[in-house]
Amino acid sequence: MKATIDRKGCISCGLCASTCPVVFRMADDGRVEACTDPVPESAEDTAAEARDNCPVSVITVE
Ligand code: SF4
């Protein structure tokens, strides 16, 4: 499983980084980046939750 983010569309709300900090972190430019590849099995559920709750739907987890 891999997490990708269309970073141009990220509005920096921070929700994904607080929901699943193992996978998502705020980068220096204020937008989120994925910090693991692949997503650890133990974080798959929370990564999917972060994807589902992103207000601008820029996260893909597959
Ligand atoms: S939930 Fe979406 S908009 Fe919010 S920080 Fe994460 S990627 Fe960006």
Tab-separated table of N, CA and C and ligand atoms in Angstrom:
chain	number	residue	atom	x	y	z
A	1	MET	N	0.846	-1.185	0.000
A	1	MET	CA	0.000	0.000	0.000
A	1	MET	C	0.888	1.243	0.000
A	2	LYS	N	0.487	2.209	-0.822
A	2	LYS	CA	1.289	3.419	-0.971
A	2	LYS	C	0.381	4.640	-0.836
A	3	ALA	N	0.867	5.670	-0.160
A	3	ALA	CA	0.112	6.915	-0.018
A	3	ALA	C	0.732	7.981	-0.903
A	4	THR	N	-0.109	8.649	-1.684
A	4	THR	CA	0.363	9.779	-2.480
A	4	THR	C	-0.567	10.966	-2.249
A	5	ILE	N	-0.009	12.145	-2.417
A	5	ILE	CA	-0.760	13.373	-2.170
A	5	ILE	C	-0.570	14.302	-3.359
A	6	ASP	N	-1.676	14.832	-3.859
A	6	ASP	CA	-1.592	15.886	-4.869
A	6	ASP	C	-1.329	17.186	-4.099
A	7	ARG	N	-0.047	17.463	-3.873
A	7	ARG	CA	0.330	18.512	-2.920
A	7	ARG	C	-0.138	19.893	-3.349
A	8	LYS	N	-0.325	20.114	-4.636
A	8	LYS	CA	-0.775	21.435	-5.096
A	8	LYS	C	-2.153	21.758	-4.531
A	9	GLY	N	-2.935	20.710	-4.262
A	9	GLY	CA	-4.290	20.940	-3.782
A	9	GLY	C	-4.421	20.945	-2.275
A	10	CYS	N	-3.368	20.609	-1.559
A	10	CYS	CA	-3.420	20.542	-0.094
A	10	CYS	C	-3.634	21.941	0.477
A	11	ILE	N	-4.596	22.067	1.398
A	11	ILE	CA	-4.880	23.365	2.016
A	11	ILE	C	-4.283	23.449	3.421
A	12	SER	N	-3.400	22.523	3.750
A	12	SER	CA	-2.621	22.589	5.000
A	12	SER	C	-3.478	22.560	6.254
A	13	CYS	N	-4.569	21.802	6.221
A	13	CYS	CA	-5.425	21.754	7.404
A	13	CYS	C	-4.810	20.911	8.519
A	14	GLY	N	-3.922	19.991	8.159
A	14	GLY	CA	-3.228	19.186	9.161
A	14	GLY	C	-3.970	17.951	9.623
A	15	LEU	N	-5.163	17.731	9.106
A	15	LEU	CA	-5.976	16.612	9.595
A	15	LEU	C	-5.300	15.265	9.364
A	16	CYS	N	-4.758	15.060	8.185
A	16	CYS	CA	-4.154	13.750	7.902
A	16	CYS	C	-2.937	13.505	8.792
A	17	ALA	N	-2.149	14.550	9.028
A	17	ALA	CA	-0.950	14.385	9.855
A	17	ALA	C	-1.319	14.079	11.304
A	18	SER	N	-2.459	14.595	11.769
A	18	SER	CA	-2.856	14.268	13.133
A	18	SER	C	-3.547	12.911	13.193
A	19	THR	N	-4.232	12.525	12.116
A	19	THR	CA	-4.913	11.220	12.090
A	19	THR	C	-3.909	10.085	11.944
A	20	CYS	N	-2.910	10.270	11.111
A	20	CYS	CA	-1.973	9.188	10.799
A	20	CYS	C	-0.548	9.752	10.657
A	21	PRO	N	0.053	10.120	11.785
A	21	PRO	CA	1.382	10.750	11.732
A	21	PRO	C	2.491	9.814	11.275
A	22	VAL	N	2.235	8.520	11.275
A	22	VAL	CA	3.238	7.574	10.778
A	22	VAL	C	3.446	7.765	9.266
A	23	VAL	N	2.416	8.203	8.588
A	23	VAL	CA	2.456	8.284	7.122
A	23	VAL	C	2.515	9.724	6.601
A	24	PHE	N	1.841	10.639	7.285
A	24	PHE	CA	1.739	12.006	6.768
A	24	PHE	C	2.418	12.986	7.718
A	25	ARG	N	3.165	13.931	7.143
A	25	ARG	CA	3.779	14.978	7.957
A	25	ARG	C	3.729	16.294	7.181
A	26	MET	N	3.739	17.372	7.964
A	26	MET	CA	3.765	18.693	7.353
A	26	MET	C	5.197	18.974	6.894
A	27	ALA	N	5.345	19.336	5.637
A	27	ALA	CA	6.673	19.658	5.104
A	27	ALA	C	6.993	21.131	5.362
A	28	ASP	N	8.213	21.514	5.060
A	28	ASP	CA	8.651	22.883	5.327
A	28	ASP	C	7.824	23.913	4.576
A	29	ASP	N	7.244	23.532	3.449
A	29	ASP	CA	6.440	24.489	2.693
A	29	ASP	C	5.004	24.577	3.213
A	30	GLY	N	4.707	23.866	4.318
A	30	GLY	CA	3.387	23.968	4.929
A	30	GLY	C	2.368	22.997	4.380
A	31	ARG	N	2.739	22.249	3.361
A	31	ARG	CA	1.834	21.245	2.813
A	31	ARG	C	2.291	19.861	3.268
A	32	VAL	N	1.383	18.928	3.143
A	32	VAL	CA	1.679	17.585	3.653
A	32	VAL	C	2.469	16.763	2.644
A	33	GLU	N	3.318	15.913	3.162
A	33	GLU	CA	4.027	14.945	2.332
A	33	GLU	C	3.942	13.582	3.007
A	34	ALA	N	4.081	12.542	2.195
A	34	ALA	CA	4.114	11.185	2.736
A	34	ALA	C	5.520	10.916	3.242
A	35	CYS	N	5.630	10.322	4.425
A	35	CYS	CA	6.947	10.079	4.990
A	35	CYS	C	7.281	8.590	5.058
A	36	THR	N	6.442	7.740	4.523
A	36	THR	CA	6.776	6.324	4.445
A	36	THR	C	6.312	5.750	3.109
A	37	ASP	N	7.051	4.829	2.598
A	37	ASP	CA	6.674	4.123	1.370
A	37	ASP	C	7.319	2.747	1.435
A	38	PRO	N	6.591	1.686	1.570
A	38	PRO	CA	5.131	1.652	1.586
A	38	PRO	C	4.553	2.048	2.944
A	39	VAL	N	3.222	2.161	2.987
A	39	VAL	CA	2.529	2.378	4.248
A	39	VAL	C	2.684	1.126	5.107
A	40	PRO	N	3.148	1.264	6.351
A	40	PRO	CA	3.253	0.083	7.215
A	40	PRO	C	1.872	-0.558	7.409
A	41	GLU	N	1.864	-1.861	7.484
A	41	GLU	CA	0.593	-2.565	7.626
A	41	GLU	C	-0.197	-2.058	8.829
A	42	SER	N	0.498	-1.746	9.891
A	42	SER	CA	-0.175	-1.294	11.118
A	42	SER	C	-0.833	0.075	10.952
A	43	ALA	N	-0.475	0.812	9.900
A	43	ALA	CA	-1.024	2.159	9.692
A	43	ALA	C	-1.998	2.209	8.525
A	44	GLU	N	-2.315	1.069	7.932
A	44	GLU	CA	-3.175	1.085	6.740
A	44	GLU	C	-4.565	1.638	7.039
A	45	ASP	N	-5.132	1.268	8.168
A	45	ASP	CA	-6.483	1.731	8.492
A	45	ASP	C	-6.518	3.231	8.722
A	46	THR	N	-5.543	3.755	9.467
A	46	THR	CA	-5.560	5.192	9.745
A	46	THR	C	-5.177	5.994	8.496
A	47	ALA	N	-4.339	5.434	7.631
A	47	ALA	CA	-4.017	6.116	6.377
A	47	ALA	C	-5.273	6.221	5.505
A	48	ALA	N	-6.062	5.162	5.477
A	48	ALA	CA	-7.313	5.190	4.710
A	48	ALA	C	-8.305	6.173	5.326
A	49	GLU	N	-8.318	6.246	6.645
A	49	GLU	CA	-9.183	7.212	7.328
A	49	GLU	C	-8.777	8.642	6.962
A	50	ALA	N	-7.472	8.894	6.936
A	50	ALA	CA	-6.976	10.225	6.546
A	50	ALA	C	-7.379	10.547	5.118
A	51	ARG	N	-7.256	9.585	4.234
A	51	ARG	CA	-7.686	9.783	2.842
A	51	ARG	C	-9.171	10.141	2.789
A	52	ASP	N	-9.973	9.381	3.507
A	52	ASP	CA	-11.425	9.583	3.445
A	52	ASP	C	-11.843	10.930	4.020
A	53	ASN	N	-11.064	11.456	4.973
A	53	ASN	CA	-11.469	12.681	5.664
A	53	ASN	C	-10.798	13.936	5.127
A	54	CYS	N	-9.882	13.801	4.185
A	54	CYS	CA	-9.243	14.997	3.609
A	54	CYS	C	-10.314	15.875	2.978
A	55	PRO	N	-10.423	17.129	3.398
A	55	PRO	CA	-11.524	17.983	2.921
A	55	PRO	C	-11.441	18.317	1.431
A	56	VAL	N	-10.263	18.167	0.834
A	56	VAL	CA	-10.135	18.477	-0.597
A	56	VAL	C	-9.790	17.234	-1.415
A	57	SER	N	-9.835	16.072	-0.781
A	57	SER	CA	-9.682	14.778	-1.470
A	57	SER	C	-8.427	14.702	-2.357
A	58	VAL	N	-7.292	15.076	-1.782
A	58	VAL	CA	-6.051	15.022	-2.558
A	58	VAL	C	-5.169	13.840	-2.183
A	59	ILE	N	-5.659	12.989	-1.275
A	59	ILE	CA	-4.867	11.833	-0.831
A	59	ILE	C	-5.349	10.579	-1.549
A	60	THR	N	-4.380	9.815	-2.049
A	60	THR	CA	-4.668	8.508	-2.604
A	60	THR	C	-3.911	7.478	-1.765
A	61	VAL	N	-4.603	6.433	-1.365
A	61	VAL	CA	-3.963	5.332	-0.648
A	61	VAL	C	-4.398	4.060	-1.363
A	62	GLU	N	-3.430	3.377	-1.961
A	62	GLU	CA	-3.809	2.161	-2.693
A	62	GLU	C	-2.656	1.179	-2.697
B	1	SF4	S1	-6.083	16.393	5.092
B	1	SF4	FE1	-5.770	16.965	2.928
B	1	SF4	S2	-5.813	19.220	2.922
B	1	SF4	FE2	-5.518	18.573	5.043
B	1	SF4	S3	-3.287	18.604	5.339
B	1	SF4	FE3	-3.862	16.504	4.718
B	1	SF4	S4	-3.627	16.464	2.467
B	1	SF4	FE4	-3.671	18.618	3.121
